mmCIF file of C-alpha atoms in Angstrom:
data_model
loop_
_atom_site.group_PDB
_atom_site.id
_atom_site.type_symbol
_atom_site.label_atom_id
_atom_site.label_comp_id
_atom_site.label_asym_id
_atom_site.label_seq_id
_atom_site.Cartn_x
_atom_site.Cartn_y
_atom_site.Cartn_z
ATOM 1 C CA MET A 2 15.546 22.949 9.765
ATOM 2 C CA ASN A 3 16.283 24.905 6.584
ATOM 3 C CA ILE A 4 13.108 26.741 5.511
ATOM 4 C CA ILE A 5 13.535 25.696 1.868
ATOM 5 C CA LEU A 6 13.792 22.045 2.918
ATOM 6 C CA LYS A 7 10.700 22.407 5.111
ATOM 7 C CA ILE A 8 8.656 23.883 2.259
ATOM 8 C CA LYS A 9 9.879 21.109 -0.059
ATOM 9 C CA GLN A 10 8.676 18.515 2.459
ATOM 10 C CA LEU A 11 5.296 20.238 2.681
ATOM 11 C CA LEU A 12 5.000 20.298 -1.091
ATOM 12 C CA ILE A 13 5.867 16.593 -1.258
ATOM 13 C CA LEU A 14 3.078 15.916 1.270
ATOM 14 C CA TYR A 15 0.725 18.071 -0.784
ATOM 15 C CA LEU A 16 1.532 16.229 -4.012
ATOM 16 C CA PHE A 17 1.073 12.882 -2.258
ATOM 17 C CA LEU A 18 -2.389 13.885 -1.017
ATOM 18 C CA LEU A 19 -3.217 15.265 -4.439
ATOM 19 C CA GLY A 20 -2.290 11.889 -5.926
ATOM 20 C CA LEU A 21 -4.756 10.168 -3.633
ATOM 21 C CA PHE A 22 -7.502 12.552 -4.731
ATOM 22 C CA ALA A 23 -6.671 12.523 -8.430
ATOM 23 C CA CYS A 24 -5.711 8.918 -9.147
ATOM 24 C CA SER A 25 -8.726 7.000 -7.933
ATOM 25 C CA GLU A 26 -10.050 4.448 -10.424
ATOM 26 C CA SER A 27 -12.649 1.743 -10.793
ATOM 27 C CA PHE A 28 -11.846 -1.963 -10.607
ATOM 28 C CA ALA A 29 -14.655 -3.797 -12.414
ATOM 29 C CA TYR A 30 -18.132 -3.176 -13.726
ATOM 30 C CA GLU A 31 -19.124 -1.067 -10.738
ATOM 31 C CA VAL A 32 -21.776 -1.758 -8.119
ATOM 32 C CA GLY A 33 -24.274 0.889 -7.132
ATOM 33 C CA GLY A 34 -23.534 3.373 -4.376
ATOM 34 C CA ARG A 35 -22.334 6.895 -3.764
ATOM 35 C CA PHE A 36 -18.957 6.058 -5.346
ATOM 36 C CA GLY A 37 -20.015 3.803 -8.182
ATOM 37 C CA LYS A 38 -22.459 3.270 -11.010
ATOM 38 C CA SER A 39 -24.791 0.290 -10.743
ATOM 39 C CA CYS A 40 -23.301 -1.607 -13.707
ATOM 40 C CA HIS A 41 -23.384 -5.075 -12.184
ATOM 41 C CA GLU A 42 -26.959 -4.610 -11.039
ATOM 42 C CA GLU A 43 -28.089 -3.312 -14.432
ATOM 43 C CA ILE A 44 -26.474 -6.261 -16.229
ATOM 44 C CA ALA A 45 -27.777 -8.922 -13.851
ATOM 45 C CA LEU A 46 -31.260 -7.600 -13.065
ATOM 46 C CA PRO A 47 -32.947 -8.282 -16.456
ATOM 47 C CA ALA A 48 -31.670 -11.875 -16.409
ATOM 48 C CA PHE A 49 -32.646 -12.385 -12.780
ATOM 49 C CA LEU A 50 -36.175 -11.045 -13.328
ATOM 50 C CA GLU A 51 -36.644 -13.487 -16.191
ATOM 51 C CA ALA A 52 -35.185 -16.267 -14.083
ATOM 52 C CA LEU A 53 -37.711 -15.666 -11.302
ATOM 53 C CA ASP A 54 -40.437 -16.970 -13.598
ATOM 54 C CA THR A 55 -38.555 -20.159 -14.424
ATOM 55 C CA LEU A 56 -36.589 -21.000 -11.286
ATOM 56 C CA ALA A 57 -39.351 -23.309 -10.077
ATOM 57 C CA ALA A 58 -36.690 -25.562 -8.587
ATOM 58 C CA PHE A 59 -36.008 -22.902 -5.961
ATOM 59 C CA GLU A 60 -39.637 -22.785 -4.830
ATOM 60 C CA SER A 61 -39.493 -25.942 -2.722
ATOM 61 C CA ASN A 62 -36.239 -24.817 -1.114
ATOM 62 C CA ILE A 63 -37.250 -21.362 0.046
ATOM 63 C CA ASP A 64 -37.502 -20.760 3.760
ATOM 64 C CA LEU A 65 -38.604 -17.182 4.293
ATOM 65 C CA PRO A 66 -36.545 -15.572 7.062
ATOM 66 C CA GLU A 67 -38.124 -14.283 10.232
ATOM 67 C CA ASP A 68 -35.697 -11.551 11.236
ATOM 68 C CA GLY A 69 -37.099 -8.037 11.002
ATOM 69 C CA THR A 70 -34.211 -6.530 9.012
ATOM 70 C CA THR A 71 -34.476 -8.997 6.137
ATOM 71 C CA LEU A 72 -38.282 -8.900 6.120
ATOM 72 C CA SER A 73 -38.138 -5.086 5.857
ATOM 73 C CA LEU A 74 -35.888 -5.370 2.801
ATOM 74 C CA ILE A 75 -38.202 -7.971 1.237
ATOM 75 C CA ARG A 76 -41.225 -5.716 1.770
ATOM 76 C CA ALA A 77 -39.372 -2.792 0.197
ATOM 77 C CA ILE A 78 -38.585 -4.895 -2.895
ATOM 78 C CA GLU A 79 -42.225 -6.020 -3.089
ATOM 79 C CA GLU A 80 -43.465 -2.424 -2.963
ATOM 80 C CA THR A 81 -40.946 -1.247 -5.554
ATOM 81 C CA SER A 82 -41.850 -4.103 -7.897
ATOM 82 C CA ARG A 83 -45.538 -3.175 -7.716
ATOM 83 C CA GLU A 84 -44.749 0.475 -8.423
ATOM 84 C CA HIS A 85 -42.887 -0.575 -11.577
ATOM 85 C CA GLY A 86 -45.654 -2.858 -12.840
ATOM 86 C CA ARG A 87 -43.709 -6.070 -12.186
ATOM 87 C CA PRO A 88 -45.184 -7.337 -8.885
ATOM 88 C CA LEU A 89 -43.184 -10.011 -7.075
ATOM 89 C CA SER A 90 -44.276 -12.462 -4.403
ATOM 90 C CA LYS A 91 -42.482 -12.507 -1.051
ATOM 91 C CA LYS A 92 -40.522 -15.585 -2.120
ATOM 92 C CA GLN A 93 -39.534 -13.999 -5.424
ATOM 93 C CA ALA A 94 -38.480 -10.777 -3.667
ATOM 94 C CA PHE A 95 -36.361 -12.833 -1.261
ATOM 95 C CA ILE A 96 -34.672 -14.727 -4.108
ATOM 96 C CA LEU A 97 -34.037 -11.501 -6.058
ATOM 97 C CA MET A 98 -32.528 -9.809 -2.996
ATOM 98 C CA SER A 99 -30.304 -12.846 -2.361
ATOM 99 C CA MET A 100 -29.072 -12.931 -5.969
ATOM 100 C CA MET A 101 -28.341 -9.206 -6.041
ATOM 101 C CA LEU A 102 -26.382 -9.362 -2.782
ATOM 102 C CA GLY A 103 -24.393 -12.176 -4.371
ATOM 103 C CA VAL A 104 -23.681 -9.958 -7.373
ATOM 104 C CA ARG A 105 -22.327 -7.225 -5.085
ATOM 105 C CA ALA A 106 -20.304 -9.531 -2.825
ATOM 106 C CA PRO A 107 -17.087 -9.940 -4.893
ATOM 107 C CA ASP A 108 -16.515 -6.169 -4.926
ATOM 108 C CA LEU A 109 -17.935 -5.038 -1.583
ATOM 109 C CA ASP A 110 -18.088 -8.056 0.740
ATOM 110 C CA GLY A 111 -20.648 -6.200 2.828
ATOM 111 C CA HIS A 112 -18.674 -2.946 2.999
ATOM 112 C CA ALA A 113 -19.661 0.515 1.786
ATOM 113 C CA SER A 114 -18.864 1.368 -1.824
ATOM 114 C CA SER A 115 -17.159 4.476 -0.414
ATOM 115 C CA ASN A 116 -14.699 2.309 1.547
ATOM 116 C CA LEU A 117 -11.971 2.565 -1.077
ATOM 117 C CA ALA A 118 -9.302 1.106 1.209
ATOM 118 C CA HIS A 119 -11.260 -2.143 1.489
ATOM 119 C CA THR A 120 -12.039 -2.183 -2.236
ATOM 120 C CA ARG A 121 -8.379 -1.770 -3.144
ATOM 121 C CA ALA A 122 -7.295 -4.450 -0.691
ATOM 122 C CA GLU A 123 -9.924 -6.798 -2.135
ATOM 123 C CA HIS A 124 -8.795 -6.284 -5.729
ATOM 124 C CA ALA A 125 -5.071 -6.215 -4.984
ATOM 125 C CA ASP A 126 -5.153 -9.688 -3.399
ATOM 126 C CA ASP A 127 -2.264 -11.460 -5.121
ATOM 127 C CA ASP A 128 -3.796 -14.927 -4.733
ATOM 128 C CA ASP A 129 -4.503 -16.012 -8.314
ATOM 129 C CA ASN A 130 -7.926 -17.353 -7.302
ATOM 130 C CA ALA A 131 -8.901 -13.915 -6.008
ATOM 131 C CA GLN A 132 -8.156 -12.477 -9.462
ATOM 132 C CA TYR A 133 -10.119 -15.185 -11.290
ATOM 133 C CA VAL A 134 -13.277 -14.127 -9.433
ATOM 134 C CA HIS A 135 -13.020 -10.933 -11.519
ATOM 135 C CA THR A 136 -11.869 -12.654 -14.737
ATOM 136 C CA LEU A 137 -8.369 -11.200 -14.480
ATOM 137 C CA ARG A 138 -4.919 -12.693 -14.932
ATOM 138 C CA GLY A 139 -3.242 -14.034 -11.825
ATOM 139 C CA LYS A 140 0.353 -13.140 -11.050
ATOM 140 C CA ASN A 141 1.490 -16.522 -12.394
ATOM 141 C CA ASP A 142 -0.408 -16.229 -15.696
ATOM 142 C CA ASP A 143 2.512 -15.122 -17.849
ATOM 143 C CA ASP A 144 3.055 -14.740 -21.587
ATOM 144 C CA ASP A 145 0.501 -15.702 -24.238
ATOM 145 C CA ILE A 146 -0.466 -18.883 -22.409
ATOM 146 C CA GLY A 147 -1.481 -16.690 -19.478
ATOM 147 C CA ASP A 148 -4.784 -15.944 -21.215
ATOM 148 C CA ALA A 149 -5.724 -19.636 -21.264
ATOM 149 C CA MET A 150 -4.592 -20.025 -17.648
ATOM 150 C CA ALA A 151 -6.764 -17.074 -16.584
ATOM 151 C CA ILE A 152 -9.826 -18.426 -18.395
ATOM 152 C CA GLU A 153 -9.320 -21.857 -16.855
ATOM 153 C CA GLY A 154 -9.015 -20.239 -13.423
ATOM 154 C CA THR A 155 -12.161 -18.217 -14.068
ATOM 155 C CA TYR A 156 -14.045 -21.409 -14.913
ATOM 156 C CA ARG A 157 -12.981 -22.901 -11.574
ATOM 157 C CA ALA A 158 -14.121 -19.746 -9.768
ATOM 158 C CA VAL A 159 -17.550 -19.887 -11.422
ATOM 159 C CA MET A 160 -17.947 -23.624 -10.842
ATOM 160 C CA ASP A 161 -17.003 -23.208 -7.186
ATOM 161 C CA HIS A 162 -20.059 -21.032 -6.586
ATOM 162 C CA VAL A 163 -22.310 -22.987 -8.951
ATOM 163 C CA SER A 164 -21.403 -26.142 -7.001
ATOM 164 C CA GLN A 165 -22.037 -24.429 -3.675
ATOM 165 C CA ALA A 166 -25.442 -23.305 -4.942
ATOM 166 C CA TYR A 167 -26.300 -26.918 -5.784
ATOM 167 C CA LYS A 168 -24.900 -28.228 -2.483
ATOM 168 C CA PHE A 169 -27.445 -26.228 -0.500
ATOM 169 C CA LYS A 170 -30.262 -27.866 -2.444
ATOM 170 C CA SER A 171 -29.811 -31.045 -0.424
ATOM 171 C CA VAL A 172 -29.619 -29.540 3.067
ATOM 172 C CA THR A 173 -32.580 -29.363 5.426
ATOM 173 C CA LEU A 174 -34.847 -26.387 4.937
ATOM 174 C CA SER A 175 -33.728 -24.694 8.158
ATOM 175 C CA LEU A 176 -30.127 -24.610 6.858
ATOM 176 C CA PHE A 177 -30.947 -23.326 3.391
ATOM 177 C CA ASN A 178 -30.468 -19.687 4.427
ATOM 178 C CA ILE A 179 -27.140 -18.102 5.368
ATOM 179 C CA GLN A 180 -26.094 -14.774 6.877
ATOM 180 C CA GLN A 181 -24.369 -12.083 4.823
ATOM 181 C CA LYS A 182 -23.245 -8.553 5.575
ATOM 182 C CA LEU A 183 -24.864 -5.546 3.913
ATOM 183 C CA TYR A 184 -23.829 -1.910 4.305
ATOM 184 C CA LEU A 185 -26.619 0.640 4.700
ATOM 185 C CA ASP A 186 -26.070 4.371 5.112
ATOM 186 C CA TYR A 187 -26.653 5.522 8.707
ATOM 187 C CA TYR A 188 -26.740 1.900 9.925
ATOM 188 C CA GLY A 189 -23.317 0.582 8.919
ATOM 189 C CA ARG A 190 -22.775 -3.135 8.265
ATOM 190 C CA ILE A 191 -25.818 -5.193 9.154
ATOM 191 C CA ASP A 192 -26.592 -8.918 9.051
ATOM 192 C CA VAL A 193 -29.041 -9.999 6.362
ATOM 193 C CA THR A 194 -30.465 -13.468 5.755
ATOM 194 C CA VAL A 195 -30.139 -14.696 2.160
ATOM 195 C CA ASN A 196 -31.082 -17.815 0.253
ATOM 196 C CA ALA A 197 -27.742 -19.633 -0.114
ATOM 197 C CA SER A 198 -28.272 -21.005 -3.637
ATOM 198 C CA ALA A 199 -29.480 -17.681 -5.007
ATOM 199 C CA PHE A 200 -26.578 -15.834 -3.341
ATOM 200 C CA HIS A 201 -23.970 -18.133 -4.903
ATOM 201 C CA LEU A 202 -25.693 -17.868 -8.291
ATOM 202 C CA GLY A 203 -25.393 -14.077 -8.070
ATOM 203 C CA PHE A 204 -21.740 -14.332 -7.071
ATOM 204 C CA ALA A 205 -20.992 -16.438 -10.157
ATOM 205 C CA ALA A 206 -22.953 -14.021 -12.368
ATOM 206 C CA HIS A 207 -20.624 -11.229 -11.213
ATOM 207 C CA THR A 208 -17.654 -13.153 -12.612
ATOM 208 C CA ILE A 209 -19.466 -13.726 -15.919
ATOM 209 C CA ALA A 210 -20.132 -9.980 -16.277
ATOM 210 C CA ASP A 211 -16.518 -9.097 -15.445
ATOM 211 C CA SER A 212 -15.392 -11.292 -18.337
ATOM 212 C CA PHE A 213 -16.673 -8.535 -20.642
ATOM 213 C CA SER A 214 -15.053 -5.553 -18.912
ATOM 214 C CA HIS A 215 -11.745 -7.311 -18.194
ATOM 215 C CA THR A 216 -11.040 -8.832 -21.590
ATOM 216 C CA ILE A 217 -10.814 -7.803 -25.197
ATOM 217 C CA ARG A 218 -13.421 -9.861 -27.036
ATOM 218 C CA SER A 219 -13.813 -10.672 -30.709
ATOM 219 C CA LYS A 220 -16.364 -8.479 -32.452
ATOM 220 C CA GLN A 221 -16.169 -10.893 -35.391
ATOM 221 C CA ASP A 222 -17.713 -13.515 -33.096
ATOM 222 C CA ASP A 223 -20.343 -11.178 -31.597
ATOM 223 C CA PHE A 224 -18.135 -10.871 -28.496
ATOM 224 C CA ARG A 225 -18.648 -14.554 -27.687
ATOM 225 C CA LYS A 226 -14.923 -15.315 -27.903
ATOM 226 C CA ILE A 227 -12.031 -13.820 -25.966
ATOM 227 C CA ILE A 228 -8.811 -12.493 -27.468
ATOM 228 C CA THR A 229 -6.911 -11.598 -24.298
ATOM 229 C CA VAL A 230 -7.436 -11.158 -20.532
ATOM 230 C CA MET A 231 -6.396 -8.016 -18.650
ATOM 231 C CA ASN A 232 -4.089 -7.789 -15.641
ATOM 232 C CA TYR A 233 -4.778 -5.750 -12.505
ATOM 233 C CA VAL A 234 -2.726 -7.310 -9.724
ATOM 234 C CA GLU A 235 0.625 -6.721 -11.446
ATOM 235 C CA ALA A 236 -0.347 -3.505 -13.227
ATOM 236 C CA ILE A 237 -0.445 -1.752 -9.841
ATOM 237 C CA TYR A 238 3.276 -2.435 -9.309
ATOM 238 C CA PRO A 239 6.331 -0.914 -11.013
ATOM 239 C CA HIS A 240 7.628 -4.356 -12.079
ATOM 240 C CA TYR A 241 4.714 -4.826 -14.511
ATOM 241 C CA LYS A 242 5.793 -5.846 -18.033
ATOM 242 C CA GLU A 243 3.138 -6.033 -20.744
ATOM 243 C CA SER A 244 4.847 -8.671 -22.907
ATOM 244 C CA ARG A 245 4.886 -11.013 -19.912
ATOM 245 C CA ASP A 246 1.859 -9.966 -17.838
ATOM 246 C CA GLY A 247 -0.671 -9.076 -20.539
ATOM 247 C CA ILE A 248 -2.431 -5.759 -21.073
ATOM 248 C CA ARG A 249 -3.283 -3.502 -18.171
ATOM 249 C CA HIS A 250 -6.734 -3.419 -16.605
ATOM 250 C CA SER A 251 -8.757 -0.514 -18.003
ATOM 251 C CA ALA A 252 -11.061 1.732 -15.974
ATOM 252 C CA PHE A 253 -12.671 2.864 -19.241
ATOM 253 C CA THR A 254 -14.048 -0.560 -20.167
ATOM 254 C CA ASP A 255 -15.358 -0.867 -16.597
ATOM 255 C CA ASP A 256 -17.775 1.995 -17.222
ATOM 256 C CA CYS A 257 -21.030 0.551 -18.551
ATOM 257 C CA THR A 258 -22.429 4.050 -19.098
ATOM 258 C CA GLU A 259 -19.870 4.874 -21.803
ATOM 259 C CA GLU A 260 -21.720 4.798 -25.139
ATOM 260 C CA GLU A 261 -18.726 3.230 -26.868
ATOM 261 C CA ASN A 262 -18.951 0.231 -24.521
ATOM 262 C CA ALA A 263 -22.651 -0.372 -25.254
ATOM 263 C CA PRO A 264 -22.233 -3.347 -27.662
ATOM 264 C CA VAL A 265 -20.038 -5.195 -25.154
ATOM 265 C CA VAL A 266 -22.422 -4.406 -22.281
ATOM 266 C CA ALA A 267 -25.336 -5.759 -24.360
ATOM 267 C CA ALA A 268 -23.362 -8.963 -24.894
ATOM 268 C CA ALA A 269 -22.745 -9.170 -21.128
ATOM 269 C CA VAL A 270 -26.505 -8.962 -20.476
ATOM 270 C CA LEU A 271 -27.169 -11.720 -23.023
ATOM 271 C CA ALA A 272 -24.427 -13.943 -21.602
ATOM 272 C CA THR A 273 -25.756 -13.483 -18.064
ATOM 273 C CA ARG A 274 -29.212 -14.599 -19.175
ATOM 274 C CA GLU A 275 -27.787 -17.629 -20.984
ATOM 275 C CA PHE A 276 -25.797 -18.442 -17.868
ATOM 276 C CA GLU A 277 -29.038 -18.340 -15.847
ATOM 277 C CA VAL A 278 -30.627 -20.801 -18.271
ATOM 278 C CA ALA A 279 -27.627 -23.128 -18.024
ATOM 279 C CA PHE A 280 -27.709 -22.886 -14.247
ATOM 280 C CA GLU A 281 -31.408 -23.767 -14.126
ATOM 281 C CA ALA A 282 -30.735 -26.952 -16.098
ATOM 282 C CA PHE A 283 -27.763 -27.810 -13.871
ATOM 283 C CA TYR A 284 -29.701 -27.089 -10.655
ATOM 284 C CA ALA A 285 -32.499 -29.432 -11.705
ATOM 285 C CA THR A 286 -30.278 -32.472 -12.292
ATOM 286 C CA GLY A 287 -26.745 -31.812 -11.024
ATOM 287 C CA ASP A 288 -25.371 -32.482 -14.515
ATOM 288 C CA GLU A 289 -22.635 -29.938 -15.348
ATOM 289 C CA ALA A 290 -23.059 -30.373 -19.121
ATOM 290 C CA PRO A 291 -25.247 -27.227 -19.544
ATOM 291 C CA ILE A 292 -22.621 -25.091 -17.752
ATOM 292 C CA ARG A 293 -19.834 -26.539 -19.898
ATOM 293 C CA ALA A 294 -21.869 -25.880 -23.064
ATOM 294 C CA PHE A 295 -22.387 -22.280 -21.959
ATOM 295 C CA TRP A 296 -18.648 -21.973 -21.366
ATOM 296 C CA GLU A 297 -17.875 -23.315 -24.828
ATOM 297 C CA ASP A 298 -20.186 -20.672 -26.315
ATOM 298 C CA TRP A 299 -18.739 -17.662 -24.466
ATOM 299 C CA PHE A 300 -15.204 -18.373 -23.251
ATOM 300 C CA GLN A 301 -13.219 -19.781 -26.160
ATOM 301 C CA LEU A 302 -9.921 -18.073 -27.013
ATOM 302 C CA ARG A 303 -9.099 -16.535 -30.395
ATOM 303 C CA THR A 304 -5.337 -17.022 -30.143
ATOM 304 C CA ASP A 305 -4.917 -15.976 -33.786
ATOM 305 C CA CYS A 306 -5.883 -12.406 -32.837
ATOM 306 C CA VAL A 307 -3.714 -11.836 -29.755
ATOM 307 C CA HIS A 308 -1.111 -9.905 -31.766
ATOM 308 C CA ASP A 309 -3.463 -8.757 -34.502
ATOM 309 C CA TYR A 310 -6.755 -7.394 -33.188
ATOM 310 C CA ALA A 311 -7.832 -6.472 -36.725
ATOM 311 C CA ALA A 312 -8.032 -10.173 -37.591
ATOM 312 C CA CYS A 313 -11.019 -10.368 -35.232
ATOM 313 C CA ASP A 314 -12.412 -6.985 -36.264
ATOM 314 C CA SER A 315 -11.627 -5.788 -32.738
ATOM 315 C CA GLU A 316 -9.015 -3.074 -33.182
ATOM 316 C CA TYR A 317 -11.555 -0.422 -32.113
ATOM 317 C CA TYR A 318 -12.351 -2.285 -28.878
ATOM 318 C CA ALA A 319 -8.665 -2.863 -28.255
ATOM 319 C CA GLU A 320 -8.187 0.899 -28.486
ATOM 320 C CA LEU A 321 -10.947 1.412 -25.900
ATOM 321 C CA ALA A 322 -9.199 -1.047 -23.588
ATOM 322 C CA MET A 323 -6.051 1.076 -23.720
ATOM 323 C CA ARG A 324 -7.871 4.099 -22.290
ATOM 324 C CA ASP A 325 -7.498 4.936 -18.613
ATOM 325 C CA PRO A 326 -5.173 2.003 -17.835
ATOM 326 C CA THR A 327 -4.377 0.943 -14.290
ATOM 327 C CA HIS A 328 -0.935 1.908 -13.006
ATOM 328 C CA ALA A 329 0.878 1.774 -9.679
ATOM 329 C CA TYR A 330 -1.339 3.493 -7.092
ATOM 330 C CA LEU A 331 0.938 6.491 -6.635
ATOM 331 C CA GLU A 332 1.556 7.022 -10.337
ATOM 332 C CA CYS A 333 -0.568 9.592 -12.081
ATOM 333 C CA GLN A 334 -0.356 8.655 -15.738
ATOM 334 C CA ALA A 335 -1.793 11.002 -18.332
ATOM 335 C CA SER A 336 -5.061 9.829 -19.800
ATOM 336 C CA VAL A 337 -8.187 11.345 -21.263
ATOM 337 C CA ARG A 338 -10.122 10.651 -18.067
ATOM 338 C CA ARG A 339 -7.681 11.146 -15.193
ATOM 339 C CA ARG A 340 -6.228 14.577 -14.534
ATOM 340 C CA PRO A 341 -5.279 16.426 -11.363
ATOM 341 C CA SER A 342 -8.526 17.923 -10.162
ATOM 342 C CA PRO A 343 -8.753 21.699 -9.731
ATOM 343 C CA LEU A 344 -11.143 20.932 -6.868
ATOM 344 C CA SER A 345 -8.489 18.922 -5.046
ATOM 345 C CA LEU A 346 -6.081 21.836 -5.452
ATOM 346 C CA ALA A 347 -8.672 24.191 -4.044
ATOM 347 C CA LEU A 348 -9.308 21.861 -1.100
ATOM 348 C CA LEU A 349 -5.674 21.373 -0.138
ATOM 349 C CA LEU A 350 -3.950 24.665 -0.893
ATOM 350 C CA PRO A 351 -5.707 26.608 1.911
ATOM 351 C CA PHE A 352 -4.154 24.182 4.404
ATOM 352 C CA ILE A 353 -0.679 23.780 2.926
ATOM 353 C CA LEU A 354 0.214 27.338 1.913
ATOM 354 C CA PRO A 355 -0.688 29.117 5.195
ATOM 355 C CA LEU A 356 1.328 26.486 7.047
ATOM 356 C CA ALA A 357 4.334 27.105 4.825
ATOM 357 C CA TRP A 358 3.863 30.857 5.159
ATOM 358 C CA GLY A 359 3.674 30.639 8.968
ATOM 359 C CA ILE A 360 6.885 28.638 9.138
ATOM 360 C CA TRP A 361 8.612 31.112 6.831
ATOM 361 C CA ARG A 362 7.451 34.069 8.989
ATOM 362 C CA ARG A 363 8.674 32.453 12.192
ATOM 363 C CA ARG A 364 12.061 31.619 10.700
ATOM 364 C CA SER A 365 12.598 34.984 8.969
ATOM 365 C CA PRO A 366 14.854 37.513 10.757
ATOM 366 C CA GLN A 367 12.690 40.027 12.632
ATOM 367 C CA LYS A 368 13.281 43.723 11.893
ATOM 368 C CA PRO A 369 14.183 45.814 14.943
#
C-alpha cells in the first residue's frame, strides 16, 4: 500500500477518534454522576422535600421493603438528612429515594451516567413519544404547528406517569412496590425496590423540568409560557432543516450551573413545586382538573413571538438557546464551548504518530 495513502488513513482514524473525544454534549438538564451535573436532582429536591410534609395520601400506601440493598439506601438517606438538620422518617426516606430514582430514570434507565452509548441511544430514539418525555419535538412535529404538537405530546407523556402513579393507589399493599435498576460504582446495575407512585411522580417531574431547558420561554410571562420547542432527534442528522424542524437542541441551556440560565432554572424549581401541589390534589381524588390547571399556567404557547422573540422580551434567552447547538454526532461545529481538546491530542498522538513513523521506516528503501 502506498505510504502516503496509509498515513492518510491513519490520520482519518485519528480525526475520527478526536471527534468522539471533542464533540460530546449533554442532552437535558443533567443527572448527577461522574459525567454530569446534578441539575435534575437540584431542581426536584426542594419540591420533593416540601411534598414529604404534605403527601399524607402516600402514608397509608407505603410498604417498606425488606431487601437489604434498599434498606441500606434508606438508612443512608436517613443519616444524611439528620446531618443536614432535616431529619426524615424511614417512610419519608423511602418515598424521597423512589421519587429521585424516578427523576433519573428518563436519562439513565438504571445505567451509569458515564455510559454515553446508552445515553445517546436513549435520546436518539426516533419514536415521537420518546422525545416528548424530554419535552422535545418529535420527528413528525414540523413547521410552526410542530410546537403545539410537541406540547400536546408532552402532556400525554406526563399524564401517562401521573395516571400510573394513581393506578398503584388501588392495588394491594404487597404490590405497591416495584423493582427498578440503579447503577452504583463498583457494584454495577443493582435491583432496588421503589414505591411505584412516588417513582412515577418523579418520572413526570423530569419531563416538567426539561420543558425549561428544551424550550425558549417568554420572559414577559415570567417564563410561564412557551414560545418554541427545541429539536434533538432530527438535529443529529444531516437532513435537519430549521424552518421545518424547529430550532436545534442546545447543550448550553441544559447547564443549570450557567449563571445566565439562573432565572429559567428558578422558574423550573417553582413549576416543579406547583406540579407537586397539583399532583397531591389529583392523587387524593382522581380528578385531573388540578393537573390541567397547572398545565394551563405553565404550558401555553405564545405563537405571536415565534418569529419575533423581542415581542416576548425573550431575545436574550433566544440567543442563549443558540449557543452550543446539537449537530450530527460526527460534526464538530464551532461554538464557544466545544473545541478540539489539547488533551485529546496529547492522548492520541503518541499512538498514531509512532505507528505512522514505523510504517514509513519499514517501507523506506534501506541504505546498503
